Amino acid sequence: MNSLEKKKNLFNEWAKTYDQNVATLSGPLDGYKESLTRAAQTVPIKENESLLDIGIGTGSFAEHFISKKVHIHGIDLSTKMLEACEKKFPSFTLKEGVFTSIDYENESFQAVISSFCFHEVAREERQKACNEVYRVLKPGGQLTLLDLIFASSPAMKRASEDLRGHWDPTEDYALVEELDTLLYNSGFRDIKWIQSARCHWIVTAIK
C-alpha cells in the first residue's frame, strides 16, 4: 500500500467522527474554527461566481460561502469524506481529487480555497500542486490557503517541544518562506500572510 492509499484509508475512517472531533481539537489544531472564519473573511467572491475547495472534507470551510450564493465545488482524496459532505450540503458539486491532480479545465474558478490539507502533499510534489491551483484559477482569481505552517525551523521546533503530547512527527509541515517561493514560482503575485493561531497561517495569492 503506497502513502496515498494509506492517507485515503485514514481519512475514510476519520470521516465517521470528523465533525465531532473538530469541536474539541487541541495541540497544533487549536483554534481550528476561528482560523477557518478568519480565512473565509479574506476571500473576495461575488454571487454566481465559482469556488473550489481542495481537500473539502465534510465541508467545514466551504460552508462559510453558502450565504454568498456562489457555486461551490469540492475535491477530496477520501470518498467517505465526500459522502459525509454531500449529505450535509447536497448543493455542492463534489468529486475525488487531490492538489496535484485537479479534474477541472483551465481558468474554471474565481477562488480556490483549502484548509489543513496542503501539508499532506509530498514535499517533492508541492510545486506541482501550486501550479495546478494556478492553472484552474481565472486571471485575477485568488487562492486562500490555511494550514499548519511555521515561520521558521526554530518556530516549528519550539512548537513540537511544547506540544509534544499532540505532535505527529510523521507530518511534514511547510515553512512560510518555502511556500511563498513555490507560489511565486507558479506565477502568483500579491502574496500575503496572516498568522491566525500559533500553528496556523493563512496565505492569499492572486493569479
Backbone as numpy.savetxt, mean C-alpha at the origin, in Angstrom:
# Nx Ny Nz CAx CAy CAz Cx Cy Cz
7.42 -24.70 -2.40 6.58 -23.50 -2.40 7.46 -22.25 -2.40
7.26 -21.36 -3.39 8.09 -20.15 -3.44 7.56 -19.10 -2.47
8.31 -17.99 -2.35 7.97 -16.96 -1.36 6.62 -16.32 -1.65
6.28 -16.15 -2.94 5.00 -15.53 -3.30 3.84 -16.42 -2.86
3.97 -17.71 -3.07 2.93 -18.65 -2.66 2.78 -18.68 -1.14
3.91 -18.59 -0.43 3.86 -18.56 1.03 3.11 -17.33 1.52
3.39 -16.18 0.90 2.71 -14.94 1.29 1.22 -15.04 0.99
0.89 -15.62 -0.16 -0.51 -15.76 -0.52 -1.24 -16.62 0.50
-0.64 -17.72 0.90 -1.25 -18.60 1.90 -1.40 -17.89 3.24
-0.38 -17.11 3.61 -0.42 -16.38 4.87 -1.59 -15.39 4.89
-1.73 -14.61 3.82 -2.79 -13.61 3.79 -4.16 -14.24 3.57
-4.22 -15.37 2.88 -5.49 -16.08 2.77 -5.98 -16.51 4.15
-5.06 -16.96 4.98 -5.43 -17.39 6.33 -5.80 -16.17 7.20
-5.04 -15.08 7.06 -5.28 -13.90 7.88 -6.60 -13.22 7.53
-7.09 -13.44 6.30 -8.33 -12.80 5.86 -9.50 -13.11 6.78
-9.46 -14.26 7.43 -10.56 -14.69 8.31 -10.74 -13.75 9.50
-9.62 -13.19 9.98 -9.68 -12.39 11.21 -9.09 -10.99 11.02
-8.78 -10.60 9.79 -8.05 -9.36 9.56 -8.75 -8.14 10.16
-10.03 -7.99 9.88 -10.73 -6.79 10.34 -10.78 -6.71 11.87
-10.89 -7.85 12.53 -10.86 -7.87 13.99 -9.46 -7.54 14.50
-8.44 -8.06 13.83 -7.07 -7.86 14.27 -6.63 -6.40 14.19
-7.02 -5.70 13.11 -6.54 -4.33 12.93 -7.09 -3.37 13.98
-8.14 -3.78 14.65 -8.71 -2.93 15.70 -7.81 -2.87 16.93
-6.91 -3.84 17.06 -6.04 -3.90 18.25 -4.57 -4.03 17.89
-4.19 -3.53 16.73 -2.80 -3.66 16.29 -1.86 -2.86 17.19
-0.65 -3.40 17.39 0.35 -2.71 18.18 1.71 -2.91 17.53
2.77 -2.52 18.24 4.11 -2.65 17.68 4.30 -1.75 16.48
4.95 -2.21 15.42 5.19 -1.37 14.25 3.91 -0.84 13.60
2.80 -1.57 13.77 1.54 -1.15 13.15 0.71 -0.25 14.05
1.22 0.12 15.20 0.49 1.02 16.09 0.18 2.33 15.37
-1.08 2.76 15.42 -1.50 3.96 14.71 -2.04 3.67 13.32
-2.35 2.41 13.05 -2.81 1.94 11.73 -3.96 2.78 11.19
-5.04 2.88 11.93 -6.23 3.57 11.42 -5.98 5.06 11.25
-5.26 5.66 12.19 -4.96 7.07 12.09 -4.10 7.38 10.87
-3.16 6.48 10.57 -2.30 6.67 9.39 -3.10 6.53 8.10
-4.05 5.60 8.06 -4.91 5.46 6.88 -5.70 6.74 6.64
-6.27 7.28 7.70 -7.06 8.50 7.57 -6.21 9.66 7.06
-5.02 9.80 7.62 -4.14 10.89 7.20 -3.69 10.72 5.75
-3.39 9.48 5.37 -2.98 9.23 3.98 -4.11 9.54 3.01
-5.32 9.16 3.38 -6.48 9.41 2.50 -6.67 10.90 2.26
-6.34 11.70 3.23 -6.51 13.16 3.11 -5.56 13.77 2.09
-4.53 13.04 1.69 -3.56 13.58 0.73 -3.92 13.28 -0.72
-4.99 12.51 -0.94 -5.32 12.03 -2.29 -6.28 13.00 -2.98
-5.83 13.70 -4.03 -6.70 14.63 -4.76 -7.45 13.88 -5.87
-8.68 13.52 -5.62 -9.46 12.81 -6.63 -10.88 13.35 -6.64
-11.46 13.41 -7.83 -12.78 14.01 -8.01 -13.81 12.95 -8.39
-15.06 13.31 -8.25 -16.17 12.43 -8.59 -16.02 11.89 -10.01
-16.27 10.59 -10.14 -16.24 9.86 -11.42 -14.83 9.56 -11.93
-13.80 9.98 -11.21 -12.44 9.57 -11.58 -12.18 8.16 -11.05
-11.11 7.54 -11.55 -10.81 6.16 -11.19 -9.59 6.06 -10.28
-9.69 5.18 -9.30 -8.64 4.98 -8.30 -8.33 3.50 -8.19
-7.05 3.18 -8.05 -6.61 1.80 -7.86 -5.93 1.66 -6.51
-6.37 0.66 -5.74 -5.73 0.33 -4.46 -4.95 -0.97 -4.64
-3.63 -0.87 -4.51 -2.76 -2.06 -4.65 -2.58 -2.70 -3.28
-2.91 -3.99 -3.19 -2.91 -4.67 -1.91 -4.13 -4.23 -1.10
-5.27 -4.24 -1.73 -6.49 -3.67 -1.14 -6.95 -4.40 0.11
-6.57 -5.67 0.25 -6.98 -6.42 1.43 -8.49 -6.45 1.56
-9.00 -6.11 2.73 -10.45 -6.10 2.94 -11.07 -4.73 2.67
-10.27 -3.80 2.17 -10.80 -2.51 1.74 -10.68 -1.38 2.73
-9.85 -1.52 3.75 -9.78 -0.50 4.81 -9.33 0.87 4.32
-8.42 0.92 3.36 -7.95 2.20 2.83 -8.93 2.73 1.78
-9.31 1.87 0.83 -10.21 2.30 -0.24 -11.56 2.78 0.29
-11.97 2.27 1.44 -13.24 2.66 2.04 -13.35 4.17 2.23
-12.21 4.84 2.45 -12.21 6.28 2.69 -12.70 7.08 1.48
-12.76 6.44 0.31 -13.07 7.18 -0.91 -14.48 6.91 -1.44
-15.24 6.09 -0.74 -16.59 5.77 -1.19 -17.45 7.03 -1.27
-17.35 7.89 -0.28 -18.17 9.10 -0.24 -17.83 10.08 -1.36
-16.66 9.93 -1.96 -16.24 10.82 -3.05 -16.83 10.41 -4.39
-17.52 9.26 -4.41 -18.20 8.78 -5.62 -17.22 8.60 -6.78
-16.12 7.92 -6.49 -15.13 7.61 -7.52 -15.24 6.13 -7.87
-14.63 5.74 -8.97 -14.62 4.34 -9.39 -13.43 3.65 -8.72
-13.72 2.76 -7.80 -12.67 2.13 -6.99 -12.34 0.74 -7.52
-11.07 0.54 -7.84 -10.56 -0.75 -8.28 -9.53 -1.22 -7.25
-9.40 -2.52 -7.12 -8.42 -3.04 -6.18 -7.81 -4.34 -6.65
-6.52 -4.50 -6.37 -5.85 -5.78 -6.65 -5.22 -6.28 -5.36
-5.12 -7.59 -5.26 -4.50 -8.19 -4.09 -3.99 -9.57 -4.46
-2.93 -9.97 -3.78 -2.38 -11.31 -3.97 -3.32 -12.38 -3.44
-4.07 -12.05 -2.38 -4.88 -13.03 -1.66 -6.31 -13.10 -2.17
-6.71 -14.25 -2.64 -8.09 -14.44 -3.10 -9.08 -14.32 -1.94
-8.68 -14.76 -0.76 -9.57 -14.69 0.40 -9.77 -13.24 0.85
-8.72 -12.43 0.77 -8.86 -11.02 1.09 -9.83 -10.36 0.10
-9.70 -10.70 -1.17 -10.58 -10.14 -2.18 -12.03 -10.56 -1.95
-12.23 -11.80 -1.54 -13.59 -12.28 -1.25 -14.20 -11.51 -0.09
-13.39 -11.28 0.95 -13.87 -10.52 2.11 -14.19 -9.08 1.71
-13.35 -8.50 0.86 -13.56 -7.13 0.40 -14.83 -7.03 -0.44
-15.05 -7.99 -1.29 -16.23 -7.97 -2.16 -17.52 -8.05 -1.35
-17.51 -8.82 -0.28 -18.70 -8.93 0.58 -19.01 -7.58 1.23
-17.98 -6.87 1.64 -18.17 -5.58 2.29 -18.48 -4.46 1.30
-17.84 -4.52 0.13 -17.94 -3.42 -0.83 -18.21 -3.98 -2.24
-19.43 -4.41 -2.50 -19.73 -5.03 -3.79 -19.58 -4.10 -4.98
-19.50 -2.80 -4.75 -19.34 -1.86 -5.86 -17.90 -1.77 -6.36
-16.95 -2.28 -5.58 -15.55 -2.23 -6.00 -15.29 -3.22 -7.15
-14.40 -2.87 -8.04 -13.93 -3.78 -9.09 -12.63 -4.41 -8.61
-12.64 -5.74 -8.43 -11.52 -6.42 -7.79 -10.95 -7.51 -8.68
-9.63 -7.68 -8.59 -8.98 -8.78 -9.31 -7.66 -9.11 -8.62
-7.16 -10.32 -8.89 -5.87 -10.71 -8.34 -4.75 -9.93 -9.03
-3.74 -9.58 -8.26 -2.61 -8.88 -8.83 -1.64 -8.45 -7.75
-0.47 -8.03 -8.18 0.58 -7.58 -7.25 1.22 -6.32 -7.82
2.06 -5.69 -7.02 2.72 -4.44 -7.41 3.46 -4.56 -8.74
4.08 -5.70 -8.96 4.94 -5.84 -10.14 4.19 -6.33 -11.38
2.90 -6.61 -11.24 2.11 -7.09 -12.38 0.68 -6.59 -12.22
0.42 -5.39 -12.77 -0.89 -4.74 -12.63 -1.64 -4.91 -13.94
-2.72 -5.66 -13.90 -3.46 -6.03 -15.11 -4.43 -4.93 -15.54
-3.87 -3.77 -15.85 -4.65 -2.65 -16.38 -3.84 -1.97 -17.47
-4.56 -1.26 -18.35 -3.91 -0.56 -19.45 -3.11 0.65 -18.94
-2.22 1.12 -19.78 -1.49 2.34 -19.47 -2.45 3.50 -19.19
-2.09 4.35 -18.24 -2.82 5.58 -17.95 -4.30 5.33 -17.66
-4.56 4.35 -16.79 -5.94 3.99 -16.44 -6.50 4.75 -15.25
-5.63 5.28 -14.37 -6.11 5.80 -13.09 -5.60 7.21 -12.81
-6.48 8.00 -12.19 -6.08 9.32 -11.73 -5.30 9.22 -10.43
-5.58 8.18 -9.66 -4.88 7.99 -8.38 -4.59 6.52 -8.16
-3.43 6.23 -7.62 -3.07 4.89 -7.15 -2.72 5.02 -5.67
-3.31 4.16 -4.86 -3.04 4.16 -3.43 -2.57 2.77 -3.01
-1.89 2.72 -1.88 -1.46 1.43 -1.32 -1.11 1.63 0.15
-1.48 0.67 0.98 -1.16 0.78 2.41 -0.60 -0.53 2.94
0.53 -0.43 3.59 1.17 -1.54 4.30 1.34 -2.77 3.40
1.77 -2.51 2.19 1.92 -3.59 1.21 3.29 -3.58 0.53
3.86 -2.39 0.33 5.08 -2.29 -0.48 6.23 -3.09 0.11
6.31 -3.20 1.43 7.43 -3.94 2.03 7.39 -5.43 1.70
6.24 -5.90 1.21 6.13 -7.30 0.80 6.78 -7.55 -0.57
7.08 -6.48 -1.30 7.74 -6.62 -2.60 9.22 -6.93 -2.38
9.73 -7.94 -3.05 11.14 -8.29 -2.93 12.01 -7.10 -3.33
13.09 -6.88 -2.62 13.93 -5.71 -2.85 14.35 -5.59 -4.32
14.68 -6.70 -4.95 15.16 -6.65 -6.34 14.03 -6.33 -7.33
12.78 -6.34 -6.87 11.65 -6.06 -7.76 10.99 -4.70 -7.47
11.56 -3.94 -6.54 10.90 -2.69 -6.14 10.95 -1.62 -7.22
12.01 -1.58 -8.01 12.03 -0.62 -9.12 10.95 -0.97 -10.14
10.80 -2.25 -10.42 9.76 -2.69 -11.35 8.38 -2.31 -10.82
8.18 -2.43 -9.51 6.90 -2.08 -8.91 6.59 -0.60 -9.11
7.59 0.25 -8.88 7.40 1.68 -9.08 7.13 2.01 -10.55
7.80 1.30 -11.44 7.58 1.50 -12.87 6.14 1.14 -13.26
5.62 0.06 -12.68 4.26 -0.37 -12.98 3.23 0.66 -12.53
3.44 1.20 -11.34 2.52 2.23 -10.84 2.55 3.44 -11.77
3.73 3.85 -12.15 3.88 4.99 -13.06 3.14 4.73 -14.37
3.23 3.51 -14.86 2.61 3.14 -16.14 1.09 3.29 -16.10
0.45 2.85 -15.02 -1.02 2.83 -14.99 -1.62 4.17 -14.56
-0.79 5.11 -14.09 -1.29 6.43 -13.72 -1.46 7.31 -14.95
-2.51 8.14 -14.92 -2.67 9.15 -15.95 -1.63 10.26 -15.73
-1.25 10.99 -16.76 -0.36 12.13 -16.57 -0.97 13.11 -15.57
-0.19 13.51 -14.60 -0.69 14.38 -13.54 -1.32 13.63 -12.40
-1.45 12.31 -12.53 -2.04 11.49 -11.48 -1.08 11.32 -10.31
-1.63 10.90 -9.16 -0.82 10.82 -7.94 -0.80 9.42 -7.35
0.38 9.01 -6.94 0.56 7.83 -6.09 0.57 8.29 -4.64
-0.18 7.59 -3.80 -0.12 7.80 -2.35 0.16 6.44 -1.72
1.33 6.31 -1.15 1.77 5.03 -0.58 2.05 5.21 0.91
1.42 4.37 1.71 1.63 4.33 3.16 2.21 2.97 3.51
3.29 2.99 4.31 3.89 1.70 4.65 4.75 1.84 5.90
5.24 0.69 6.33 6.26 0.64 7.37 7.59 0.99 6.69
8.06 2.20 6.93 9.25 2.74 6.28 10.04 3.48 7.36
11.34 3.58 7.17 12.17 4.22 8.20 13.05 5.30 7.58
13.30 6.34 8.38 14.08 7.48 7.90 15.53 7.11 7.63
16.04 6.12 8.37 17.44 5.72 8.24 17.62 4.33 8.82
18.78 3.73 8.56 19.09 2.43 9.14 19.14 2.49 10.67
19.76 3.54 11.26 19.74 3.64 12.72 18.32 3.74 13.29
17.43 4.47 12.60 16.04 4.58 13.06 15.35 3.23 13.05
15.61 2.43 12.01 15.04 1.09 11.95 15.59 0.20 13.06
16.88 0.31 13.30 17.50 -0.50 14.35 16.92 -0.17 15.72
16.76 1.13 15.99 16.19 1.53 17.28 14.77 1.00 17.44
13.98 1.08 16.37 12.60 0.58 16.42 12.59 -0.93 16.66
13.48 -1.65 16.00 13.52 -3.11 16.18 13.88 -3.49 17.60
14.75 -2.69 18.23 15.14 -2.96 19.62 14.01 -2.61 20.59
13.38 -1.47 20.36 12.31 -1.03 21.25 11.06 -1.89 21.13
10.83 -2.42 19.93 9.61 -3.19 19.66 9.91 -4.67 19.46
10.98 -5.14 20.07 11.45 -6.50 19.77 10.39 -7.57 19.99
9.47 -7.35 20.91 8.43 -8.35 21.14 7.41 -8.42 20.03
7.38 -7.38 19.17 6.42 -7.32 18.07 7.10 -7.26 16.71
8.41 -7.32 16.69 9.18 -7.10 15.46 9.37 -8.41 14.70
9.14 -8.35 13.38 9.35 -9.53 12.53 10.66 -9.34 11.77
11.72 -10.04 12.16 13.02 -9.85 11.52 13.09 -10.34 10.08
12.06 -11.05 9.62 12.07 -11.53 8.23 11.58 -10.47 7.25
10.97 -9.39 7.76 10.47 -8.34 6.88 11.62 -7.44 6.42
11.52 -6.95 5.19 12.56 -6.10 4.60 11.96 -4.73 4.31
12.01 -3.85 5.31 11.38 -2.55 5.18 12.26 -1.58 4.39
11.62 -0.69 3.66 12.35 0.30 2.87 12.78 1.47 3.74
13.79 2.19 3.29 14.20 3.45 3.88 13.69 4.59 2.99
13.47 5.75 3.58 12.96 6.89 2.84 13.81 7.20 1.62
15.12 7.28 1.81 16.00 7.63 0.69 15.94 6.60 -0.43
15.87 5.32 -0.05 15.81 4.26 -1.06 14.56 4.38 -1.92
13.40 4.50 -1.28 12.16 4.55 -2.03 12.04 5.85 -2.81
12.51 6.93 -2.24 12.51 8.21 -2.94 13.28 8.10 -4.25
14.42 7.44 -4.21 15.24 7.26 -5.41 14.54 6.38 -6.44
13.90 5.31 -5.99 13.18 4.42 -6.91 12.06 5.17 -7.62
11.31 5.96 -6.87 10.21 6.72 -7.47 10.73 7.73 -8.47
11.81 8.41 -8.13 12.41 9.39 -9.04 12.89 8.72 -10.32
13.51 7.55 -10.16 14.01 6.82 -11.33 12.88 6.37 -12.25
11.69 6.15 -11.70 10.54 5.73 -12.51 9.94 6.90 -13.29
10.28 8.11 -12.89 9.76 9.29 -13.57 8.90 10.19 -12.70
8.62 9.77 -11.47 7.80 10.58 -10.57 8.52 11.87 -10.18
7.73 12.91 -9.96 8.25 14.18 -9.50 7.38 14.70 -8.37
7.77 15.82 -7.79 7.04 16.41 -6.66 6.79 15.36 -5.57
7.85 14.66 -5.21 7.77 13.59 -4.22 7.82 14.19 -2.81
6.81 13.88 -2.00 6.72 14.45 -0.66 6.52 13.34 0.37
7.06 13.60 1.57 7.03 12.60 2.63 6.38 13.16 3.90
5.55 12.33 4.55 4.91 12.67 5.82 5.06 11.48 6.76
5.58 11.70 7.96 5.63 10.64 8.95 4.34 10.69 9.76
3.55 9.62 9.72 2.24 9.61 10.36 2.22 8.82 11.67
3.26 8.05 11.94 3.41 7.30 13.20 4.88 6.93 13.29
5.28 6.36 14.40 6.70 6.08 14.57 7.28 5.27 13.40
6.55 4.26 12.97 7.07 3.38 11.92 6.35 3.57 10.58
5.53 4.61 10.47 4.73 4.81 9.26 5.14 6.08 8.53
5.33 5.95 7.24 5.56 7.10 6.38 4.57 7.05 5.22
4.10 8.24 4.85 3.27 8.41 3.67 4.11 9.13 2.63
4.14 8.59 1.41 4.81 9.27 0.32 3.80 9.54 -0.78
3.80 10.77 -1.29 2.98 11.11 -2.44 3.91 11.52 -3.57
3.54 11.14 -4.79 4.38 11.42 -5.95 3.49 11.61 -7.17
3.86 12.56 -8.01 3.06 12.92 -9.18 3.72 12.44 -10.46
2.90 11.89 -11.34 3.39 11.48 -12.67 3.47 12.71 -13.57
